[in-house]
Every structure is written in structure tokens, then in C-alpha cells.
Amino acid sequence: MNKIYVLDTNVLLQDPMAIYSFAENEVVIPSVVLEEIDAKKRYTDEIGRNARHVARLLDKLREAGRLDQGVVLETGGVVRVELNHSSMSRLQSHFHEMTNDNRILAVALNLQQEEDESAAPRPVILVSKDALIRVKADAFGLRAEDFLSDRVVREYSSFYLGYETLQVPPEVLKAFYTNRKLPLPIHFPNQTFCPHQFLILKDQCNPSASAIGKVDADARMLEMLIVSDEPVWGIKPRNAQQRMAIEMLLREEIPLVTMTGKAGTGKTLLALAAGLLQIEDLQKYKKLLVARPIVPLGKDIGFLPGEKEEKLRPWMQPIYDNLEYLFNTKKTGDLDKILAGMGSIQVEALTYIRGRSIPEQFIIIDEAQNLTKHEVKTILTRVGEASKIVLMGDPEQIDHPYLDASNNGLTYVVEMFKNQKLAGHIKLEKGERSVLAQLAADIL
């Protein structure tokens, strides 16, 4: 049985190609949705870009017929702009304000009533990323769903960790220590692994005996870690996952590294330390570029006075805090003098990355969970020859209105690149900032 899907504005602003995600069913776009999209088309951010994309897409579909009567899509479904069914009579006694959300809900309810009275009724489903409009629809007996086609993983709990713990016989552990490598198809014939995935081998008979190895680029051999336990720019890994992160950060054959983890797990500090070591001491790269998206936590403080560096300072302060720790500065202004003298560290907002080509640099993108799929693609396509890029963030701590743990740019990169030879990922589990910070991350 075919269904009727009524789309909320936020679905199209999140994914302009959403109309092609409903197979052979009918997709209804209420006229108020067009008004909301029109109001967003002048925005200079991702939402504005998607609004313009939707406008161009619908304009192209007009060539195939009138949208108010329905146009057949390549998928076999039909898309239609709904100009009728806008009566608010069923809603006014419960929701007095004629908000855009209520107008969209009214269209879906009136369509459902019309279908119920027809000879062959079709289910009407309201699709929205707004939880409250789904709650309202449910209260009226209208089926409502979240838009899930934009999600890379259905549930964040199934997210790729970058490592796995395996129980092995004592002889396997001994062979790994003796040969410093282990053929995976021989010892784990029924399991598949990702390139550069880490394995923690634990002795079945003696839980205290263990080893950490890294799967090679072909995912056929487990190798011993080659990076020593010596401090990196004064920072020594405090747990197994931090050691795995350092291994990937210092390996030239892994130009894309992704790190996730709660606040205080050491993502930014480890990345900065590895970058400084390879730029200042090993001179593998010419410059360290650190950037983060400008998405405020809470109410935006508005325009800031001063030159570009002064405007960026409040947004980039978490980066400077870590640099102050690494350089062990004591007085205000000491870090600025050090950075000015070095000239090899550049802290930027992601606003200034579009259109650039960045060769021979160690690039760190902090708070990458606040990036959309399009934005993260834009960033990765800026990476030039002989550069290394590190994307990091906490997918469970997102400030972007249309993103969640399953559809943000960082999750997208991790899942799409986990089987690629040029990429490695690790999720940092244990907080090392302080006992209080770890407790807060766990229970709040």
C-alpha cells in the first residue's frame, strides 16, 4: 500500500534530496514549507545553501509538470506541493496560535481525514526532525516519524570505536610477542577487521596479561605498535586509547585521523602535542593549522570588536588553553610572544578555510561534531599534498540545531572512512582532565 509523507521544513533544510528517500510513495510539501525555505535562502551558512538547493531542485521539477498536481520522480514516487487542506479547525481548540508548525500539522491532519473517508485509504505520515511536532501529531492520532535517511548509523551505540578487545589463548599472545606480528586470517578466520583498527589481546587464562596491536593497511596482519612510550612534547599517554591515538597521530601513512570522546579525554591536547613534535622537532610539516567551527553554546554574544585575531580569540580560547599548558606559560601574554616568534602555528575559524589548498601542514579540526556532511567534505577536499588532518569532537555534545550523534559530519567521516587505508579512528574512553571532570561527564 502506498503512503503519503508530509515533510516538515527542517527535513529539507537538513537534506535537500530528502524527497527521493521515500521510494514509490507520495511526498507532500505544504505551501508553508515553501515560505519557510524562502525565508532562509539568503542565509550564508549551510542552512541557506540547502534552502537554495531545494529551490533549484523544485524549479527543475516544474519542467516535468505542475507541482500542485504532482510530479513523478525517478524513484517512482510523486512529489506534490499542497495548496489546500490548510484549515485549522481541528487544531484551534487545542493550539490557538497559527504558527508554521501548526499549519504543517493541520495539512497532515486534514489529509489523513480525507484519506480515512476514501474508498482505499492510504496512511498519512508526518516526517519531522522536530520532536515536539511529532509529539503534537501523536496526540491527534497522526503517525509521525523522524527523518532517518540522513543518519550514517541508526544508533550511536553501534558507532565504530576503532578498537576491539579479544580473549585469546596464551600461545597466541606469546606468538604475538615473539614475532611482533600475527596473521589475522589464521588466528581469527571468522572475523573481519578495518585497516588501522587496534586490537587488545587478553590472555584467557591470565586476565592481567595483555597486548595492544594495530591492524595493517590491508587488514590481514596485526602488528606491534611502533611508537614508543616516551612523552610527546611533554605529554605521555595515560591509558590504552590515548596510546592508540598517539600511534595514529605520529604515523605518516595515516593522513586522516578521527578521534571521538567525552570532554576531558585528551583529544585536543594529544593532537596539539603530536603536531608540535612533527613540526618543530621532526620538521615533517611546515605549519600547524588549528581550526574549529563557530557554533556558540547558549545565546550568541553577537558581533565582537577588534581585528580578526581579536574577534576569534574567545572562540579559539580552548585551543589557547591547551597551548598554554604545552608551553608551560605562567604570565598573560607569554603564549602570544611564543606563537609570534615561532610563526608555524596558525589558529583559524573554519569560515576562512573554504577555497584554500593546504599542502604540507598538520591540520587539526576541533569540535568537528558541529559540522554537516557538506562542510566536512569541503574541509577534507582542501587537504593538499603531504598534509595530515585530524578531526575530533564529541558526537554526544552537539550545538547545531539540525544535527545529532548519528548524522553529523564527524560521525559521517568515521563510518565512511573506516575501511579505507588512509584513515584511522579511535574513541577515547577515559577522562584524564580531573576526577571531577570525569564524574561530571559520566553522570550529568
Coordinates of C-alpha atoms in Angstrom, one line a residue:
M1 CA 0.0 0.0 0.0
N2 CA 1.4 3.4 -1.0
K3 CA 1.8 6.0 1.7
I4 CA 1.6 9.8 1.9
Y5 CA 4.6 11.5 3.6
V6 CA 4.1 15.1 4.7
L7 CA 7.6 16.8 5.1
D8 CA 8.4 19.4 7.6
T9 CA 10.7 22.3 6.6
N10 CA 13.6 21.0 8.8
V11 CA 13.8 17.8 6.8
L12 CA 14.5 19.6 3.5
L13 CA 16.9 22.1 5.2
Q14 CA 18.8 19.1 6.6
D15 CA 18.8 17.1 3.3
P16 CA 17.6 18.9 0.1
M17 CA 17.5 15.5 -1.6
A18 CA 15.1 14.1 1.0
I19 CA 12.2 13.9 -1.5
Y20 CA 14.0 11.0 -3.2
S21 CA 14.1 9.0 0.1
F22 CA 10.5 7.7 0.1
A23 CA 10.6 5.1 -2.7
E24 CA 7.3 4.9 -4.7
N25 CA 5.2 6.8 -2.1
E26 CA 3.7 10.3 -2.4
V27 CA 5.7 13.1 -0.9
V28 CA 3.7 16.2 0.1
I29 CA 5.3 19.6 0.7
P30 CA 2.9 22.0 2.4
S31 CA 2.9 25.6 1.0
V32 CA 4.0 27.0 4.3
V33 CA 7.2 24.9 4.0
L34 CA 8.0 26.8 0.8
E35 CA 7.5 30.1 2.7
E36 CA 9.9 29.0 5.4
I37 CA 12.5 27.8 2.9
D38 CA 12.2 31.2 1.1
A39 CA 12.9 33.0 4.3
K40 CA 16.2 31.0 4.7
K41 CA 17.5 31.2 1.2
R42 CA 19.6 34.4 1.9
Y43 CA 21.5 32.9 4.8
T44 CA 25.2 32.5 4.1
D45 CA 25.5 29.3 6.2
E46 CA 24.7 25.7 5.5
I47 CA 21.0 26.2 6.1
G48 CA 21.0 28.9 3.4
R49 CA 22.9 26.8 1.0
N50 CA 20.4 23.9 1.5
A51 CA 17.4 26.3 1.1
R52 CA 18.8 27.4 -2.3
H53 CA 19.4 23.8 -3.3
V54 CA 15.8 22.9 -2.5
A55 CA 14.5 25.9 -4.5
R56 CA 16.6 24.9 -7.6
L57 CA 15.5 21.3 -7.3
L58 CA 11.8 22.1 -7.2
D59 CA 12.2 24.6 -10.0
K60 CA 13.8 21.9 -12.1
L61 CA 10.9 19.5 -11.3
R62 CA 8.5 22.1 -12.7
E63 CA 9.7 21.2 -16.2
A64 CA 8.0 17.8 -15.8
G65 CA 4.6 19.1 -14.8
R66 CA 2.7 21.2 -12.3
L67 CA 3.9 20.7 -8.7
D68 CA 0.4 21.3 -7.2
Q69 CA -0.9 18.4 -9.3
G70 CA 2.1 16.1 -8.6
V71 CA 5.3 15.3 -10.5
V72 CA 6.6 11.7 -10.9
L73 CA 10.1 11.2 -9.5
E74 CA 12.9 8.9 -10.8
T75 CA 12.2 6.7 -7.8
G76 CA 8.7 6.1 -9.0
G77 CA 7.2 8.2 -6.3
V78 CA 5.3 11.5 -6.6
V79 CA 6.2 14.9 -5.1
R80 CA 3.4 17.5 -4.7
V81 CA 3.1 21.0 -3.3
E82 CA -0.1 21.1 -1.2
L83 CA -2.0 24.3 -1.5
N84 CA -5.3 23.1 0.1
H85 CA -6.1 21.2 3.3
S86 CA -4.9 24.2 5.3
S87 CA -7.9 24.6 7.6
M88 CA -7.0 25.0 11.3
S89 CA -10.4 23.9 12.6
R90 CA -9.2 20.7 14.1
L91 CA -6.3 22.4 15.9
Q92 CA -7.7 25.7 17.1
S93 CA -9.4 24.4 20.2
H94 CA -6.1 22.9 21.4
F95 CA -3.4 25.1 19.8
H96 CA -4.6 28.7 19.5
E97 CA -1.6 30.2 17.7
M98 CA -1.3 29.8 13.9
T99 CA 2.4 29.0 13.9
N100 CA 4.1 27.5 10.9
D101 CA 4.5 24.2 12.8
N102 CA 0.7 24.1 13.5
R103 CA -0.1 24.9 9.9
I104 CA 2.1 22.0 8.7
L105 CA 0.4 19.7 11.3
A106 CA -3.0 20.9 10.0
V107 CA -2.2 19.9 6.5
A108 CA -1.2 16.4 7.6
L109 CA -4.3 16.0 9.8
N110 CA -6.7 17.2 7.0
L111 CA -5.1 14.8 4.5
Q112 CA -5.5 12.0 6.9
Q113 CA -9.2 12.8 7.4
E114 CA -9.7 12.9 3.7
E115 CA -7.9 9.5 3.2
D116 CA -10.0 8.0 6.0
E117 CA -13.1 8.9 4.2
S118 CA -11.9 7.5 0.8
A119 CA -12.6 4.0 -0.6
A120 CA -8.9 3.0 -0.4
P121 CA -7.4 5.0 2.4
R122 CA -3.6 5.5 2.5
P123 CA -1.6 6.1 5.7
V124 CA -0.5 9.7 6.2
I125 CA 2.8 10.1 7.9
L126 CA 4.3 13.4 9.1
V127 CA 8.1 13.5 8.8
S128 CA 9.9 16.0 11.0
K129 CA 13.2 16.3 12.9
D130 CA 11.3 18.4 15.5
A131 CA 10.5 16.2 18.4
L132 CA 7.7 18.5 19.6
I133 CA 5.7 18.5 16.4
R134 CA 6.0 14.7 16.4
V135 CA 4.5 14.7 19.9
K136 CA 1.7 17.0 18.8
A137 CA 0.9 14.7 15.9
D138 CA 0.8 11.7 18.1
A139 CA -1.6 13.5 20.4
F140 CA -4.0 13.8 17.5
G141 CA -3.6 10.2 16.4
L142 CA -1.4 11.1 13.4
R143 CA 1.6 8.9 12.7
A144 CA 4.8 10.9 12.9
E145 CA 8.4 9.8 12.2
D146 CA 11.9 11.3 12.4
F147 CA 13.8 11.5 9.1
L148 CA 16.4 8.8 9.4
S149 CA 17.8 8.5 5.9
D150 CA 20.5 11.1 6.7
R151 CA 21.9 9.0 9.5
V152 CA 25.1 7.2 9.0
V153 CA 24.4 4.8 11.8
R154 CA 20.9 4.1 13.2
E155 CA 22.0 4.2 16.8
Y156 CA 25.1 5.9 18.2
S157 CA 25.7 2.8 20.4
S158 CA 26.7 0.9 17.2
F159 CA 29.3 3.5 16.3
Y160 CA 32.7 2.3 15.2
L161 CA 35.1 2.5 18.2
G162 CA 38.4 2.0 16.3
Y163 CA 39.5 -0.8 18.7
E164 CA 38.2 -4.2 19.9
T165 CA 39.1 -6.4 22.9
L166 CA 39.6 -10.1 22.2
Q167 CA 40.2 -13.1 24.5
V168 CA 42.9 -15.3 23.2
P169 CA 44.7 -18.5 24.3
P170 CA 48.1 -18.0 26.0
E171 CA 50.0 -19.4 23.0
V172 CA 48.6 -16.7 20.7
L173 CA 49.7 -13.9 23.0
K174 CA 53.1 -15.5 23.2
A175 CA 53.4 -15.8 19.4
F176 CA 52.5 -12.1 19.1
Y177 CA 55.2 -11.0 21.5
T178 CA 57.8 -13.3 19.9
N179 CA 57.1 -12.5 16.2
R180 CA 55.8 -8.9 16.8
K181 CA 53.0 -9.7 14.4
L182 CA 50.1 -12.0 14.0
P183 CA 48.4 -13.2 10.7
L184 CA 44.7 -12.4 11.3
P185 CA 43.1 -14.9 8.8
I186 CA 44.9 -17.7 10.6
H187 CA 44.1 -16.8 14.2
F188 CA 40.7 -15.1 13.6
P189 CA 39.3 -16.7 10.5
N190 CA 35.7 -15.8 11.1
Q191 CA 36.3 -12.1 11.9
T192 CA 36.8 -9.1 9.7
F193 CA 38.8 -6.0 10.8
C194 CA 39.2 -2.5 9.5
P195 CA 42.5 -1.0 8.3
H196 CA 44.4 0.5 11.3
Q197 CA 42.0 -0.9 13.8
F198 CA 43.5 -1.6 17.2
L199 CA 43.1 -4.9 19.0
I200 CA 43.6 -5.5 22.7
L201 CA 44.5 -9.2 23.2
K202 CA 43.8 -10.6 26.6
D203 CA 45.1 -13.9 27.9
Q204 CA 42.1 -16.2 28.6
C205 CA 43.9 -17.9 31.5
N206 CA 45.6 -14.8 32.9
P207 CA 43.5 -11.6 32.5
S208 CA 46.4 -9.4 33.6
A209 CA 48.5 -10.5 30.6
S210 CA 47.6 -8.5 27.5
A211 CA 49.0 -6.8 24.4
I212 CA 48.0 -4.0 22.0
G213 CA 48.4 -4.3 18.3
K214 CA 47.4 -2.4 15.2
V215 CA 45.8 -4.0 12.1
D216 CA 47.8 -3.2 9.0
A217 CA 46.5 -1.2 6.0
D218 CA 45.4 -4.5 4.2
A219 CA 43.6 -5.7 7.3
R220 CA 45.4 -9.0 7.2
M221 CA 48.2 -8.7 9.8
L222 CA 48.2 -7.5 13.4
E223 CA 51.4 -5.5 14.2
M224 CA 53.1 -4.3 17.3
L225 CA 52.8 -0.6 18.0
I226 CA 55.9 1.2 16.7
V227 CA 55.6 4.5 18.6
S228 CA 57.5 4.3 21.9
D229 CA 56.1 5.2 25.3
E230 CA 58.3 8.3 25.5
P231 CA 56.5 11.6 26.2
V232 CA 55.3 13.5 23.1
W233 CA 56.1 17.2 23.6
G234 CA 55.9 16.6 27.4
I235 CA 52.6 14.6 27.2
K236 CA 52.6 10.9 28.0
P237 CA 49.6 8.7 27.2
R238 CA 47.8 7.7 30.4
N239 CA 45.6 4.9 29.0
A240 CA 45.4 2.4 26.2
Q241 CA 43.2 4.5 24.0
Q242 CA 45.5 7.5 24.3
R243 CA 48.4 5.3 23.3
M244 CA 46.4 4.2 20.2
A245 CA 45.7 7.9 19.4
I246 CA 49.4 8.8 19.6
E247 CA 50.3 5.9 17.4
M248 CA 48.0 7.1 14.6
L249 CA 48.9 10.8 15.1
L250 CA 52.6 10.1 14.6
R251 CA 52.2 7.7 11.6
E252 CA 52.8 9.4 8.2
E253 CA 50.9 6.6 6.3
I254 CA 47.6 7.6 8.0
P255 CA 46.9 11.1 6.7
L256 CA 43.3 11.2 8.1
V257 CA 42.8 10.6 11.9
T258 CA 39.5 10.9 13.6
M259 CA 39.1 11.0 17.4
T260 CA 35.9 11.0 19.5
G261 CA 35.4 11.1 23.2
K262 CA 33.8 13.0 26.0
A263 CA 35.2 16.2 27.4
G264 CA 38.5 15.8 29.2
T265 CA 39.6 12.6 27.4
G266 CA 42.6 14.4 25.9
K267 CA 41.7 14.7 22.2
T268 CA 42.9 18.3 21.7
L269 CA 45.9 18.0 23.9
L270 CA 47.2 14.9 22.2
A271 CA 46.6 16.3 18.7
L272 CA 48.4 19.5 19.5
A273 CA 51.4 17.7 21.1
A274 CA 51.7 15.4 18.2
G275 CA 51.5 18.3 15.8
L276 CA 54.1 20.3 17.6
L277 CA 56.5 17.4 17.7
Q278 CA 56.3 16.7 14.0
I279 CA 56.6 20.4 13.0
E280 CA 59.2 21.8 15.5
D281 CA 61.3 18.8 16.2
L282 CA 60.9 16.3 13.3
Q283 CA 60.1 19.0 10.7
K284 CA 57.7 16.7 8.8
Y285 CA 55.3 19.6 8.1
K286 CA 55.7 23.3 7.5
K287 CA 52.9 24.6 9.7
L288 CA 50.3 23.6 12.3
L289 CA 46.8 24.8 11.4
V290 CA 44.1 24.6 14.1
A291 CA 40.5 25.4 13.3
R292 CA 37.1 24.9 14.8
P293 CA 33.5 25.8 13.7
I294 CA 32.0 28.9 15.3
V295 CA 28.9 27.5 16.9
P296 CA 28.0 29.1 20.3
L297 CA 27.0 27.2 23.4
G298 CA 23.9 29.1 24.7
K299 CA 22.9 32.5 23.4
D300 CA 25.3 34.1 20.9
I301 CA 27.1 37.2 22.2
G302 CA 26.8 39.0 18.9
F303 CA 29.5 40.9 17.0
L304 CA 32.9 41.3 18.6
P305 CA 35.1 44.4 18.3
G306 CA 38.7 44.4 17.0
E307 CA 40.8 42.8 14.3
K308 CA 40.2 39.2 13.1
E309 CA 42.6 37.8 15.7
E310 CA 40.8 39.6 18.5
K311 CA 37.4 38.5 17.2
L312 CA 38.5 34.9 17.0
R313 CA 40.2 34.7 20.4
P314 CA 37.0 34.0 22.5
W315 CA 36.0 31.2 20.1
M316 CA 39.5 29.7 20.0
Q317 CA 40.3 30.0 23.7
P318 CA 40.1 26.2 24.3
I319 CA 42.9 25.8 21.8
Y320 CA 45.0 28.5 23.5
D321 CA 44.3 26.9 26.9
N322 CA 45.9 23.7 25.7
L323 CA 48.8 25.5 24.1
E324 CA 49.5 27.4 27.3
Y325 CA 49.7 24.0 29.1
L326 CA 52.0 22.6 26.5
F327 CA 54.4 25.6 26.5
N328 CA 54.1 25.9 30.3
T329 CA 53.4 29.6 30.2
K330 CA 52.9 31.4 33.5
K331 CA 52.1 35.0 32.6
T332 CA 49.4 36.6 30.5
G333 CA 50.8 37.4 27.1
D334 CA 53.7 34.8 27.2
L335 CA 51.9 32.5 24.8
D336 CA 51.3 35.3 22.2
K337 CA 55.0 36.1 22.2
I338 CA 55.9 32.4 21.8
L339 CA 53.5 32.0 18.9
A340 CA 54.6 35.2 17.2
G341 CA 58.2 34.1 17.5
M342 CA 57.6 30.6 16.1
G343 CA 55.4 31.6 13.2
S344 CA 54.5 28.0 12.5
I345 CA 51.2 27.8 14.4
Q346 CA 48.0 29.2 12.8
V347 CA 44.7 29.3 14.7
E348 CA 41.7 29.9 12.4
A349 CA 37.9 29.7 12.2
L350 CA 36.6 27.3 9.6
T351 CA 34.9 30.3 7.9
Y352 CA 38.3 31.0 6.3
I353 CA 39.1 27.5 5.0
R354 CA 36.7 27.4 2.0
G355 CA 38.6 27.8 -1.3
R356 CA 42.0 27.1 0.2
S357 CA 44.5 24.4 -0.7
I358 CA 46.6 23.4 2.3
P359 CA 49.8 21.4 1.5
E360 CA 52.5 20.1 3.9
Q361 CA 50.6 21.1 7.0
F362 CA 49.4 19.3 10.2
I363 CA 45.7 20.3 10.3
I364 CA 43.5 19.9 13.4
I365 CA 39.8 20.4 13.2
D366 CA 38.3 20.7 16.7
E367 CA 34.6 20.3 17.6
A368 CA 34.0 18.5 14.2
Q369 CA 30.7 17.1 15.5
N370 CA 29.2 20.5 14.8
L371 CA 29.9 20.2 11.1
T372 CA 27.4 18.9 8.5
K373 CA 28.3 16.3 5.9
H374 CA 28.7 19.0 3.2
E375 CA 31.0 21.1 5.5
V376 CA 33.2 18.2 6.4
K377 CA 33.5 17.3 2.7
T378 CA 34.6 20.9 1.9
I379 CA 37.3 20.7 4.6
L380 CA 38.7 17.3 3.5
T381 CA 38.9 18.4 -0.1
R382 CA 41.1 21.3 1.0
V383 CA 43.8 19.0 2.2
G384 CA 46.9 19.3 0.0
E385 CA 49.8 17.0 -0.8
A386 CA 51.8 15.8 2.2
S387 CA 49.3 17.1 4.8
K388 CA 47.8 15.3 7.7
I389 CA 44.3 16.2 9.1
V390 CA 42.9 15.3 12.5
L391 CA 39.1 15.6 13.0
M392 CA 37.9 15.3 16.6
G393 CA 34.9 16.0 18.8
D394 CA 32.2 14.5 20.9
P395 CA 29.2 13.4 18.9
E396 CA 27.1 13.4 22.0
Q397 CA 27.7 17.1 22.6
I398 CA 26.3 18.9 19.6
D399 CA 25.2 22.6 19.5
H400 CA 24.0 22.6 15.8
P401 CA 20.2 22.7 15.6
Y402 CA 19.8 20.1 12.8
L403 CA 22.5 17.6 13.8
D404 CA 22.6 14.7 16.2
A405 CA 25.0 12.0 17.2
S406 CA 24.1 9.9 14.2
N407 CA 24.1 12.3 11.3
N408 CA 26.8 14.9 12.0
G409 CA 29.9 15.4 9.8
L410 CA 32.3 13.7 12.3
T411 CA 30.3 10.5 12.5
Y412 CA 29.9 10.6 8.7
V413 CA 33.6 10.6 8.2
V414 CA 34.3 7.9 10.7
E415 CA 31.8 5.5 9.2
M416 CA 32.6 6.3 5.6
F417 CA 36.4 6.0 6.0
K418 CA 36.7 3.1 8.5
N419 CA 37.5 0.7 5.7
Q420 CA 40.0 3.0 3.9
K421 CA 43.7 2.5 4.1
L422 CA 44.4 6.2 4.5
A423 CA 42.3 6.7 7.7
G424 CA 42.3 5.6 11.3
H425 CA 39.9 6.2 14.2
I426 CA 39.9 5.9 17.9
K427 CA 37.3 6.6 20.6
L428 CA 38.9 7.9 23.8
E429 CA 37.0 6.4 26.8
K430 CA 38.6 7.6 30.0
G431 CA 38.6 11.2 31.1
E432 CA 42.0 12.4 32.3
R433 CA 41.3 16.1 33.0
S434 CA 40.4 15.5 36.6
V435 CA 38.4 13.2 38.8
L436 CA 35.6 15.8 39.0
A437 CA 35.5 16.3 35.2
Q438 CA 35.3 12.6 34.6
L439 CA 32.5 12.2 37.1
A440 CA 30.6 15.1 35.6
A441 CA 31.0 13.6 32.0
D442 CA 29.6 10.3 33.3
I443 CA 26.6 11.3 35.4
L444 CA 25.4 14.6 34.1

